[in-house]
CSV table of C-alpha atoms and ligand atoms in Angstrom, one decimal:
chain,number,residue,atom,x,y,z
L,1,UNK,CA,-92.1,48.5,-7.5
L,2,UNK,CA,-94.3,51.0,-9.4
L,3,UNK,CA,-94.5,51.0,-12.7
L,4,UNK,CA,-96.2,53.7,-14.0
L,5,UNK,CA,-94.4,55.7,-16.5
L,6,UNK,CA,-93.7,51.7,-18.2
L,7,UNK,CA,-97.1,51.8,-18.5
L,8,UNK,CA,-97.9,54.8,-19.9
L,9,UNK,CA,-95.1,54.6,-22.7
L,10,UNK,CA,-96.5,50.9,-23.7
L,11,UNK,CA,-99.5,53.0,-24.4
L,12,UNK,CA,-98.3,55.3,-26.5
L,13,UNK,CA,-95.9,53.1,-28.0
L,14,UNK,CA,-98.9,50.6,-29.3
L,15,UNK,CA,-100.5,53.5,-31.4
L,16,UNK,CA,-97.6,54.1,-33.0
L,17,UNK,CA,-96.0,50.3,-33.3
L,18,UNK,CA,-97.5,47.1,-33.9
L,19,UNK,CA,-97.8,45.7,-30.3
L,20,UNK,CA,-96.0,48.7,-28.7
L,21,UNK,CA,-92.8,46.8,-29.8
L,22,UNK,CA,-89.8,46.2,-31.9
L,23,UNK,CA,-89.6,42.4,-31.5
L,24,UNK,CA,-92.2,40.4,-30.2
L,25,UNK,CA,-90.7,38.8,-27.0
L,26,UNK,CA,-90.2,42.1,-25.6
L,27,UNK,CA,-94.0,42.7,-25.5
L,28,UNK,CA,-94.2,40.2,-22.2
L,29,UNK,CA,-97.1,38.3,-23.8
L,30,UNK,CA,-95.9,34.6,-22.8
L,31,UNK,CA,-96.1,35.8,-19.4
L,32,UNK,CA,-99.1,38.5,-19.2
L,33,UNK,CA,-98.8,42.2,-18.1
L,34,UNK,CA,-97.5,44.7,-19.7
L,35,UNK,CA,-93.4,45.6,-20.9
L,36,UNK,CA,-90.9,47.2,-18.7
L,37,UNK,CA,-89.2,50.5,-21.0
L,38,UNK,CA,-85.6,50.6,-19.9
L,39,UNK,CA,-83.8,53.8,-19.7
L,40,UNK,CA,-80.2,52.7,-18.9
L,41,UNK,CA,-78.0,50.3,-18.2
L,42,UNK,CA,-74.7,50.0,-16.9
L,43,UNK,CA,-72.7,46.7,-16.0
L,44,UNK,CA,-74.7,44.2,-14.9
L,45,UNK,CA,-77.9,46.5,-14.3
L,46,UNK,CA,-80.7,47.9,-15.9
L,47,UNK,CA,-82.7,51.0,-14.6
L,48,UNK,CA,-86.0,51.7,-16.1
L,49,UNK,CA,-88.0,54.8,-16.4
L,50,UNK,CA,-89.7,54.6,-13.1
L,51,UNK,CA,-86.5,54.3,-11.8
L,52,UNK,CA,-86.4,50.9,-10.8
L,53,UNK,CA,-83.0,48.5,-11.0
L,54,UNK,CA,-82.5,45.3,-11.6
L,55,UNK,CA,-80.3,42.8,-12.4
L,56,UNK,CA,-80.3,42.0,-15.7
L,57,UNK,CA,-79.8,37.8,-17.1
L,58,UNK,CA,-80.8,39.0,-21.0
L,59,UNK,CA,-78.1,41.0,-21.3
L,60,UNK,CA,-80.1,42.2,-24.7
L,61,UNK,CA,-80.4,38.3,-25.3
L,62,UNK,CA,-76.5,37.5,-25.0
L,63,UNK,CA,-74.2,40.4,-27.0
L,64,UNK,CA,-73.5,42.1,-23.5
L,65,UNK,CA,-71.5,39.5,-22.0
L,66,UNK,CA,-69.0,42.1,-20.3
L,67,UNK,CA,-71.7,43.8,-19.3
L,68,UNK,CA,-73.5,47.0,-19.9
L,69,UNK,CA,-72.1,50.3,-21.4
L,70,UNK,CA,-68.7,48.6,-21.1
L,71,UNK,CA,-66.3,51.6,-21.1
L,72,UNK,CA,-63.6,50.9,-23.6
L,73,UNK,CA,-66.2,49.8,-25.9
L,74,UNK,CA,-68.4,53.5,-25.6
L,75,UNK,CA,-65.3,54.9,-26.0
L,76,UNK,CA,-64.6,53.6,-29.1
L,77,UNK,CA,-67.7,54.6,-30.7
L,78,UNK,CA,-68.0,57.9,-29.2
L,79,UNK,CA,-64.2,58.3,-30.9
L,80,UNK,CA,-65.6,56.9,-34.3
L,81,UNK,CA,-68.6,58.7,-34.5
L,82,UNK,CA,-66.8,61.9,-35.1
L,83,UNK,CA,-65.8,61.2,-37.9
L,84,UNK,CA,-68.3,59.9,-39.8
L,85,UNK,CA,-71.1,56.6,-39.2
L,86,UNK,CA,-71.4,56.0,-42.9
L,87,UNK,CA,-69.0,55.7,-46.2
L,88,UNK,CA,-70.9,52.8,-47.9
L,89,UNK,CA,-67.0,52.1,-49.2
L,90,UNK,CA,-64.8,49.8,-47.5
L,91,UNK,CA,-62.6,50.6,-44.8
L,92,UNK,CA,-59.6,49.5,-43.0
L,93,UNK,CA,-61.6,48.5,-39.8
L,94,UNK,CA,-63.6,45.8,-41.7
L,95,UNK,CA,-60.3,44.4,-42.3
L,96,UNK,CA,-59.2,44.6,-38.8
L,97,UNK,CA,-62.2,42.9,-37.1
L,98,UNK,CA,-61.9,40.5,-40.2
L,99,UNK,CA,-59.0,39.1,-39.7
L,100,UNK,CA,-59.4,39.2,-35.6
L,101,UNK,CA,-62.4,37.2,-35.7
L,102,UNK,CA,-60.3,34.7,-38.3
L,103,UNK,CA,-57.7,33.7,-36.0
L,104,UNK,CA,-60.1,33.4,-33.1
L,105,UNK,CA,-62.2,31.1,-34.9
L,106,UNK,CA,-61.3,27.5,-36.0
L,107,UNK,CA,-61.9,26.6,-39.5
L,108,UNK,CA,-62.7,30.1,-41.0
L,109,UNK,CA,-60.5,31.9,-43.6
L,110,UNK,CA,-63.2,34.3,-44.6
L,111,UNK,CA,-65.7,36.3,-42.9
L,112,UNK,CA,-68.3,38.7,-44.5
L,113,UNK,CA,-70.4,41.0,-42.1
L,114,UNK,CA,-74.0,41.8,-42.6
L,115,UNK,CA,-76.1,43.4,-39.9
L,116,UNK,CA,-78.2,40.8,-37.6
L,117,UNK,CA,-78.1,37.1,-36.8
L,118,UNK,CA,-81.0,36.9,-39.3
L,119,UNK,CA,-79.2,37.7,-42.2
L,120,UNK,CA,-76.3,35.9,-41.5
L,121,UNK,CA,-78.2,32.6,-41.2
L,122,UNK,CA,-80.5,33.6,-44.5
L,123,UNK,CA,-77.2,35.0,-46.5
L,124,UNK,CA,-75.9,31.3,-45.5
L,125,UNK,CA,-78.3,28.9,-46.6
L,126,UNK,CA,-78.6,30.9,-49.8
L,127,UNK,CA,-74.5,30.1,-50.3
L,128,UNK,CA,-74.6,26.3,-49.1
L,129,UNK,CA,-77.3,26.1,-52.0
L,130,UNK,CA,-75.4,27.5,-54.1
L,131,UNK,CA,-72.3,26.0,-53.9
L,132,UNK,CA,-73.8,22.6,-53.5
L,133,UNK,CA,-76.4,23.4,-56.3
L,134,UNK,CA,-78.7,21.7,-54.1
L,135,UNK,CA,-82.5,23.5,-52.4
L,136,UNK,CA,-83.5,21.3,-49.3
L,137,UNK,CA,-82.1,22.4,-46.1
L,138,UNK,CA,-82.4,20.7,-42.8
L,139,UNK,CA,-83.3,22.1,-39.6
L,140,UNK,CA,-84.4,21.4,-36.0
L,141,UNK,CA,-87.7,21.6,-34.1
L,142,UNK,CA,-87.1,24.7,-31.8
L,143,UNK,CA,-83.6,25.6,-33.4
L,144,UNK,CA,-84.4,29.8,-34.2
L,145,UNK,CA,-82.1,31.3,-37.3
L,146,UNK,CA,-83.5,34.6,-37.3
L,147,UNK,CA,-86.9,35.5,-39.0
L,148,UNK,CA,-86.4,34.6,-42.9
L,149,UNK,CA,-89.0,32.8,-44.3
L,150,UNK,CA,-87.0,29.2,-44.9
L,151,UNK,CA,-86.7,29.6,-41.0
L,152,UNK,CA,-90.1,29.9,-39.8
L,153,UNK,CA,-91.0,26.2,-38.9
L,154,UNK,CA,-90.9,24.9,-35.4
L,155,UNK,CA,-88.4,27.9,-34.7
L,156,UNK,CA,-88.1,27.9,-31.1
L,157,UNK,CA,-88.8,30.8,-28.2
L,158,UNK,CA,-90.9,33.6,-30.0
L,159,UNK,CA,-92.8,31.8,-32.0
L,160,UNK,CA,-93.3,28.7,-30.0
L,161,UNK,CA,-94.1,30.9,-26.8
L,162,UNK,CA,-96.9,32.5,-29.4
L,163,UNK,CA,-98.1,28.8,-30.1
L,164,UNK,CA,-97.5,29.9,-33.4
L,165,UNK,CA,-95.8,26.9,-35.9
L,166,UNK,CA,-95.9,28.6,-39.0
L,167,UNK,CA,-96.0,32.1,-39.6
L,168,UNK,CA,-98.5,33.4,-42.6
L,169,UNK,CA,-96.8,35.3,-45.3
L,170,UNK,CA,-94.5,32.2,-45.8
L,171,UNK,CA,-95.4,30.3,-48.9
L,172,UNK,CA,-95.6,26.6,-49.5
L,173,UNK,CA,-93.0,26.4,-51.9
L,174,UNK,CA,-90.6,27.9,-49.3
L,175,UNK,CA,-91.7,25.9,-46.9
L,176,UNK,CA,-91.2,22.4,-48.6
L,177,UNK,CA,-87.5,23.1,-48.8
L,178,UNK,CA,-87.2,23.2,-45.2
L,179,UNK,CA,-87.1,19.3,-44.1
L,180,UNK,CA,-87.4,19.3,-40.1
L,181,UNK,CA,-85.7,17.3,-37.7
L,182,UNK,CA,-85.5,16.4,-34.2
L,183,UNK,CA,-82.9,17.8,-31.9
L,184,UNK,CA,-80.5,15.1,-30.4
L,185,UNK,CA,-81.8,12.6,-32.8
L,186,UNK,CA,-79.6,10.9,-35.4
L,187,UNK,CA,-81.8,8.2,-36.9
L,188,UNK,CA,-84.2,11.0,-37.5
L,189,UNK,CA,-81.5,13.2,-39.6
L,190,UNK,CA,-80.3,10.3,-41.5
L,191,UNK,CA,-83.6,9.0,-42.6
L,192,UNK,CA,-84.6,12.4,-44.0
L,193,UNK,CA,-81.2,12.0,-46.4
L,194,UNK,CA,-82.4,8.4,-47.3
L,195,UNK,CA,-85.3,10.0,-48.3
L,196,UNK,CA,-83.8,13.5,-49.8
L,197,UNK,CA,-81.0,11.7,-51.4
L,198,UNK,CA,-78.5,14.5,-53.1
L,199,UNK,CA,-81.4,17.0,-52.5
L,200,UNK,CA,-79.7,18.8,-49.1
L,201,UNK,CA,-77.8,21.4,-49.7
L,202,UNK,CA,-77.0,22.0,-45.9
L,203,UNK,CA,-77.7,20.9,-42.3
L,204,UNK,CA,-78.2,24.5,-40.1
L,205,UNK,CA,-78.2,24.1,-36.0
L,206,UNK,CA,-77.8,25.6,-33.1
L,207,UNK,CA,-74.5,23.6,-32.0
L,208,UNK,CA,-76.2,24.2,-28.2
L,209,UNK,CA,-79.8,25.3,-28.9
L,210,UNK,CA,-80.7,28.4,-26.7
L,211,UNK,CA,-83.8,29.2,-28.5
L,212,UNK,CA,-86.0,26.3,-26.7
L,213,UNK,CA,-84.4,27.0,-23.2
L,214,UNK,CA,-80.9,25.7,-23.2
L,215,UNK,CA,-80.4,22.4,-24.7
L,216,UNK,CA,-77.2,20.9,-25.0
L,217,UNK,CA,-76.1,18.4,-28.1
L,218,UNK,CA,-75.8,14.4,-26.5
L,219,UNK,CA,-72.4,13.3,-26.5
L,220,UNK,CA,-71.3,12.5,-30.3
L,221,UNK,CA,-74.3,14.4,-31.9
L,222,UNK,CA,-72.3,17.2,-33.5
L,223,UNK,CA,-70.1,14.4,-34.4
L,224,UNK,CA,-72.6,12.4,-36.1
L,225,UNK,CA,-74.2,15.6,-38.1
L,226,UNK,CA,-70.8,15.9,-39.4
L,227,UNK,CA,-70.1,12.5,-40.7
L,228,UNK,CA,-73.2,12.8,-42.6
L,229,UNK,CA,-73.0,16.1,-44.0
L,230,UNK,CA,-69.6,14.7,-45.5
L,231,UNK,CA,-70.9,11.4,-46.5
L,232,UNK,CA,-73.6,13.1,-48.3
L,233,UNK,CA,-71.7,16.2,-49.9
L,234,UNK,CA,-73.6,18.3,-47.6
L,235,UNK,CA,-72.4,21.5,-45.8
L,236,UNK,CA,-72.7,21.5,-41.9
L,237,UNK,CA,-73.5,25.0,-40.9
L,238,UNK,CA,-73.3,26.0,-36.9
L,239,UNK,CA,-75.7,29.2,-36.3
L,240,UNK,CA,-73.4,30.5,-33.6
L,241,UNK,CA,-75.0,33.5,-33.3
L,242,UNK,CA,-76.0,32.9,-29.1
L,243,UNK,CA,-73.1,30.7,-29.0
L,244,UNK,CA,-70.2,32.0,-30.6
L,245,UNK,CA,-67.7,34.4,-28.5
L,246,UNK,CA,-69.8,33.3,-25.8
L,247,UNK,CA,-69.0,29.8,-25.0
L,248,UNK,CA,-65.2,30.0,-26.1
L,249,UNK,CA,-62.9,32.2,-28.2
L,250,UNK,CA,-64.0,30.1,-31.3
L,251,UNK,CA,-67.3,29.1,-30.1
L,252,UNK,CA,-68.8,25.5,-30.1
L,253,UNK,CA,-66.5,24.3,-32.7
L,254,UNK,CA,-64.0,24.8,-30.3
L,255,UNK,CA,-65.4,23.7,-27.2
L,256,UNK,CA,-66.9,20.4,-29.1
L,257,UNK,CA,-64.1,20.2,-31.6
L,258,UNK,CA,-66.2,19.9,-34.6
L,259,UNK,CA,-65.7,21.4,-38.0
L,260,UNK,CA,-68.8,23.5,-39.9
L,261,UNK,CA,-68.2,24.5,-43.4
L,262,UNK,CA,-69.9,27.6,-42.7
L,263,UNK,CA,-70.8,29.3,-39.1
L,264,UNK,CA,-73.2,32.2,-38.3
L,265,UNK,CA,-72.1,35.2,-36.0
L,266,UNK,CA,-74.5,37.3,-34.3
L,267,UNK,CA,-75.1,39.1,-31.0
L,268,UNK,CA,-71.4,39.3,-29.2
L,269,UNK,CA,-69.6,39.9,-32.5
L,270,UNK,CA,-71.4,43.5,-32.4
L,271,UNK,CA,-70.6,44.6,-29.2
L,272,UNK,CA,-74.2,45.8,-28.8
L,273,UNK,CA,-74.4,47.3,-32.4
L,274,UNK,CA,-76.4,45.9,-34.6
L,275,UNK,CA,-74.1,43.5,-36.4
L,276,UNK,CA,-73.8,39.6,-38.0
L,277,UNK,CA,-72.0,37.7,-40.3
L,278,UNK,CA,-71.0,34.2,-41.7
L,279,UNK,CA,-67.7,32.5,-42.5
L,280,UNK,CA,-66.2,29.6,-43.6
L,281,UNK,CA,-63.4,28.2,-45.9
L,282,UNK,CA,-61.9,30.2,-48.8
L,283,UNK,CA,-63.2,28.1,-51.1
L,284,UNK,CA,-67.0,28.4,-50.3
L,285,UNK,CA,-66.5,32.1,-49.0
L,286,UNK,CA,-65.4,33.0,-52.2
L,287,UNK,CA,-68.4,31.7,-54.1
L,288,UNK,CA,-70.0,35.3,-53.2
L,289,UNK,CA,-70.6,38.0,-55.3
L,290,UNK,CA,-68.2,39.6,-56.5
L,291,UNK,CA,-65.9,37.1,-56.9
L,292,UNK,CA,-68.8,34.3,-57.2
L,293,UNK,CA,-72.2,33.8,-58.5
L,294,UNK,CA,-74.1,34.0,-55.2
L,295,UNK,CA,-75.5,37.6,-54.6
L,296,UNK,CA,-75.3,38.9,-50.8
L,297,UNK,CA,-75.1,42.7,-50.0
L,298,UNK,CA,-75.8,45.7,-47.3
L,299,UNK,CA,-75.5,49.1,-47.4
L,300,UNK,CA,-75.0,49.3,-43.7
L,301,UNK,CA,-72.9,46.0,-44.0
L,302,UNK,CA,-69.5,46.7,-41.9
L,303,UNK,CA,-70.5,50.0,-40.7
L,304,UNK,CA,-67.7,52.0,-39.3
L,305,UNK,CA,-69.8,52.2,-36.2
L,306,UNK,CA,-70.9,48.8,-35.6
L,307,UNK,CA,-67.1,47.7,-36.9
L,308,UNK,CA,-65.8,49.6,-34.1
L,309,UNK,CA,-68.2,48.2,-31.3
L,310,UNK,CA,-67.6,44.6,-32.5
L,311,UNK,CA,-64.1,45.0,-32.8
L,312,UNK,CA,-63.4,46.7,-29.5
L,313,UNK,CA,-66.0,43.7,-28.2
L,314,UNK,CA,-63.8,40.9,-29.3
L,315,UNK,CA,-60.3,42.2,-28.7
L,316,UNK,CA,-61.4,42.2,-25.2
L,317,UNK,CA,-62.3,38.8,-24.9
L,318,UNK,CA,-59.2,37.8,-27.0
L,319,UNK,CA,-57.0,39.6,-24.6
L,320,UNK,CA,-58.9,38.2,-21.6
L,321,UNK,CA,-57.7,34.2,-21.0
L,322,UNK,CA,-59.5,33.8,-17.6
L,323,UNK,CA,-62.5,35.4,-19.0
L,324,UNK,CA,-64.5,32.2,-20.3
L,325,UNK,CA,-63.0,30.6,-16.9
L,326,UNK,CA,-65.4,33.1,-14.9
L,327,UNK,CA,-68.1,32.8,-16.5
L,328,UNK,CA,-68.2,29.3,-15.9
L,329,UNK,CA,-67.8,29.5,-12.3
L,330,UNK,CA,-70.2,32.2,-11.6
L,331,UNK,CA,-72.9,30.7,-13.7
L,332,UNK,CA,-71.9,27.2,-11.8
L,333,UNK,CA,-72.4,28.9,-8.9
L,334,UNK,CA,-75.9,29.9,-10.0
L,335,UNK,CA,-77.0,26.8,-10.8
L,336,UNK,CA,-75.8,25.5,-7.8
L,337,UNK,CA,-77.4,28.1,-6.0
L,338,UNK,CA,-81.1,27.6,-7.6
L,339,UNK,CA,-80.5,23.8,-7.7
L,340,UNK,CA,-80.1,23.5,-3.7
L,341,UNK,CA,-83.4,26.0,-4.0
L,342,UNK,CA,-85.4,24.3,-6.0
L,343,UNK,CA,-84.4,20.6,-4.3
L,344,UNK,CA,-85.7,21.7,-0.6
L,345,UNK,CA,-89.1,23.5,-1.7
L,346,UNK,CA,-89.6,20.0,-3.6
L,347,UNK,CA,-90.5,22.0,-7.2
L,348,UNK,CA,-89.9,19.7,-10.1
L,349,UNK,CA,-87.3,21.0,-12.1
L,350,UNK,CA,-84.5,20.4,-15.0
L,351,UNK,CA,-81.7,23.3,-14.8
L,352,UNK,CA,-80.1,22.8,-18.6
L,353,UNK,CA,-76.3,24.4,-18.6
L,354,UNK,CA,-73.4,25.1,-21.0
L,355,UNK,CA,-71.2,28.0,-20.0
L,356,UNK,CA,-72.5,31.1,-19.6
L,357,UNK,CA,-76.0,29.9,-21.1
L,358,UNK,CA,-78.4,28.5,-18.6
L,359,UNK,CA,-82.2,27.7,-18.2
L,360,UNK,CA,-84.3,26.0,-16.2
L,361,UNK,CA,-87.7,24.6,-16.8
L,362,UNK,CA,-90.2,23.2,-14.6
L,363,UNK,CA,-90.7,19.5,-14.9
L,364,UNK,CA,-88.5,16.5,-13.9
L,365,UNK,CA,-87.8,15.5,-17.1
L,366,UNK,CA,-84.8,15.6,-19.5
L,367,UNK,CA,-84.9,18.2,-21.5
L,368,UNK,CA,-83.4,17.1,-24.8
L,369,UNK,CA,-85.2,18.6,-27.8
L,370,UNK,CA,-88.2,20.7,-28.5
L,371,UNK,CA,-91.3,18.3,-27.6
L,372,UNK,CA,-89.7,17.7,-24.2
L,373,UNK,CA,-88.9,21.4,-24.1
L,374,UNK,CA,-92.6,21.8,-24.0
L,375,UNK,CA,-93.1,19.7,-21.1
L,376,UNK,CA,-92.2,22.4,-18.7
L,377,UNK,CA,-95.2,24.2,-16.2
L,378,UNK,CA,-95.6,27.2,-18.1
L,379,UNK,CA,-98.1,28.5,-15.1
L,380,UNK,CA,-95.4,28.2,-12.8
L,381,UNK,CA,-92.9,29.9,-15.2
L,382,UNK,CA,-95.4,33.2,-15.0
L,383,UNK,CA,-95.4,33.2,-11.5
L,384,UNK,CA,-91.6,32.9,-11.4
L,385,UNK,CA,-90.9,35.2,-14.0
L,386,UNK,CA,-93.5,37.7,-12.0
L,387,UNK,CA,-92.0,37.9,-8.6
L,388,UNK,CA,-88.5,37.8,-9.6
L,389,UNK,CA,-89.3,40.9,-11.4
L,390,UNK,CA,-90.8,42.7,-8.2
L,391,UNK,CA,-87.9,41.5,-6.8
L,392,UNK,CA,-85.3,43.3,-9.3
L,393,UNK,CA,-84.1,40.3,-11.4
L,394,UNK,CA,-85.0,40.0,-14.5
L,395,UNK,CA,-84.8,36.8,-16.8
L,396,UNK,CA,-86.3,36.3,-20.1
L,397,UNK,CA,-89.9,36.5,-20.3
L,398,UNK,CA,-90.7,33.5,-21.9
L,399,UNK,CA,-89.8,29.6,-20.6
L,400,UNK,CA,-88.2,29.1,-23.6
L,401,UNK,CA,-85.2,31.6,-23.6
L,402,UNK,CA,-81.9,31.1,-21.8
L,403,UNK,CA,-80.4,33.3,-19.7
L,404,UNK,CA,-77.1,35.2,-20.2
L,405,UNK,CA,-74.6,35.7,-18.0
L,406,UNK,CA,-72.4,38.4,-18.0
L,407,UNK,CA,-68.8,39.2,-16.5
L,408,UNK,CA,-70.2,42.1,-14.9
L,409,UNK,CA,-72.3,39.9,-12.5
L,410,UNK,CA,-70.6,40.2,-8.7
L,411,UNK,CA,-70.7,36.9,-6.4
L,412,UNK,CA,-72.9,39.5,-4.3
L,413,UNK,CA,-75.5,39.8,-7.4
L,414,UNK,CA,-75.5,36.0,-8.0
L,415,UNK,CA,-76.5,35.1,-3.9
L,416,UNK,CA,-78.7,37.8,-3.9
L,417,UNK,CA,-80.2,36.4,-6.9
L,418,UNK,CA,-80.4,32.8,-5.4
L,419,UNK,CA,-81.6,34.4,-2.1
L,420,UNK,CA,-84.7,35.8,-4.6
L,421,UNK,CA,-85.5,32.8,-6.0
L,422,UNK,CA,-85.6,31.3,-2.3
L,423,UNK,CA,-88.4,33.9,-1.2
L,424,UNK,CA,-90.3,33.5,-4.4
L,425,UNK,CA,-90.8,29.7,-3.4
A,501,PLP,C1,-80.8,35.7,-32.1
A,501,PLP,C2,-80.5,34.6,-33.0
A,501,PLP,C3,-80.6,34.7,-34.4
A,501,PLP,C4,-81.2,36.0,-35.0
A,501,PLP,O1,-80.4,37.1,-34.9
A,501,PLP,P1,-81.0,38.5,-35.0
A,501,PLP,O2,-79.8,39.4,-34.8
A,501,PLP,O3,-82.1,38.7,-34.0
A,501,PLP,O4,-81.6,38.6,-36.4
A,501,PLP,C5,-80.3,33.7,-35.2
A,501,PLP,N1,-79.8,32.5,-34.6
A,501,PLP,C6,-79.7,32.3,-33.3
A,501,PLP,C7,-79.2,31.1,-32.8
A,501,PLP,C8,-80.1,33.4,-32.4
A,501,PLP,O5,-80.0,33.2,-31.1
């Protein structure tokens, strides 16, 4: 594959932008060389400006899960664009997708929309403290909620592939209010609340962590987090920004049938837009401003646009009841596929799964929170990452991202995807 006009753009782009990119994972630096500009994309394929296709397992890290430039869902912007992309008032399609994403969720009777997973996670903290008139918050090694500054401690995929703990530019004081735990580990939550006692104002996780490669909860640790958030008048808030809409209709509190008080939408609730937002019982919901004390506000929050795209997004998955069904078998079949792979060329390896979200890492080892995350054979993960691109299939550039599968993948994708990996080896 040639690679040329990729090339030239990253050039340009670096003058203009700091690193030639928007978000730092895109800038291929955990892996070495230089970023692939994508032109279009349509189902489950990218094309890029040398005109090179592949088969895409980001998926623009997980909203695309019916794949790319899904008809009904261009359609519905292309409609709404015409008449207007900006009120700053409310309109009726807030409403709709409000009360949609309601009655798909468990445990929700208010939602408020913001614009990324970032602020959804930030805008939900700041609540839990206030309603809880609490500071400390409690959060896992290699669990990412976005890039607010409470967040930025042993936060998972970028900044761990940048060997970066802390990021500068996030103060001390900040800092000390963000009490870290280990994934999978209850002894290690509950002695931080012996030692906080009545300081935590919330518990935030990753109900299946995707941002240190995937790593499911052990059996009973959402359970667990629960009964100590209520013991301790704590709130328990799921960052379902990767996982919700994408492991069930009402995402892991549905799947593990566990209750947050507060859960964080992200990715899939925009339909490709640029959308979040956070929800949770009336009676903490309405603790924001302006029915409450705690401020929380956007300009672009609920853009008719975005509103559109995420509504459009999640009535089809609402109307689809074999949709979750197929994406569990075809990403089954995957890891089937690579497993059998892997096994006879005698690679060490741990393929992690939950649904749609899959990873696999190189070492033998269970991979159960973020210090055995670390464990996998980051050389090998170059190489991988490397010649599956040549090959057209293209996976997160970085060991510590999951993949996403989307609906739009054929069985004929996924062999030739295993058939890849086979070659590579
Ligand atoms: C992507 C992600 C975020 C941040 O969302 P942005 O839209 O990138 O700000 C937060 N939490 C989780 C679990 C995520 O995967």
């Amino acid at each position: 594959m040639l690679y040329q006009r990729s090339s030239q753009l990253f050039v340009e782009s670096s003058k203009v932008i700091p690193g030639g990119v928007n978000s730092p994972v895109r800038a291929f630096k955990a892996v070495g060389g230089t970023p692939i500009f994508i032109k279009e994309a349509k189902g489950a394929y990218l094309y890029d400006e040398d005109g090179n296709k592949y088969i895409d397992y980001i998926n623009s890290w997980g909203p695309m899960i019916l794949g790319h430039a899904h008809e009904p869902v261009i359609n519905a912007i292309t409609e709404r664009a015409k008449k207007g992309t900006s009120f700053g008032t409310p309109t009726a399609l807030e409403t709709e997708i409000a009360a949609l994403a309601v009655s798909m969720v468990p445990n929700i009777d208010k939602i408020r929309f913001v614009n990324s997973g970032t602020e959804a996670c930030m805008s939900a903290i700041r609540l839990a403290r206030g309603y809880t008139k609490r500071e400390k918050i409690v959060k896992f090694s290699g669990c990412y909620h976005g890039h607010s500054d409470s967040f930025l401690i042993a936060a998972g995929s970028g900044l761990s592939t940048f060997g970066v703990p802390n990021s500068p530019g996030v103060t001390e004081g900040t800092a000390k209010d963000t009490l870290l735990a280990t994934y999978n580990d209850i002894e290690n939550v509950k002695a931080l609340f012996e030692a906080n006692k009545n300081e935590i104002a919330a518990i935030i996780i990753e109900p299946v962590a995707g941002n240190m490669g995937c790593v499911p909860p052990k059996e009973n640790f959402l359970e667990e987090l629960r009964e100590v958030c209520t013991t301790n008048g704590t709130l328990l808030i799921f960052d379902e920004v990767m996982t919700g809409f994408r492991l069930a209709k009402g995402g892991a509190q549905e799947v593990f049938n566990v209750k947050a008080d507060l859960v964080c939408f992200g990715k899939v609730i925009g339909g490709g837009l640029p959308v979040g937002a956070f929800a949770g019982e009336a009676k903490i919901m309405d603790y924001l401003s302006p029915l409450g004390p705690v401020y929380q506000a956007g300009t672009l929050s609920g853009n008719p646009l975005a509103m559109v795209a995420g509504l459009q997004m999640l009535k089809e998955i609402n109307a689809d009841e074999e949709l979750f069904t197929r994406l569990e078998q075809k990403t089954a079949y995957l890891e089937k596929g690579i497993r059998e792979v892997l096994v006879a060329t005698k690679v060490p390896f741990t393929i992690n799964r939950v649904g749609s979200m899959i990873s696999v890492h190189f070492d033998t080892r269970p991979v159960v929170d973020f210090e055995t995350a670390k464990n996998g054979d980051n050389d090998r993960f170059k190489l991988f990452f490397h010649e599956l691109l040549k090959k057209g299939i293209y996976i997160a550039p970085s060991a510590y991202e999951t993949w996403f599968i989307t609906d739009a993948l054929t069985y004929e994708d996924l062999d030739f995807t295993i058939q890849c990996i086979k070659e590579v080896f």
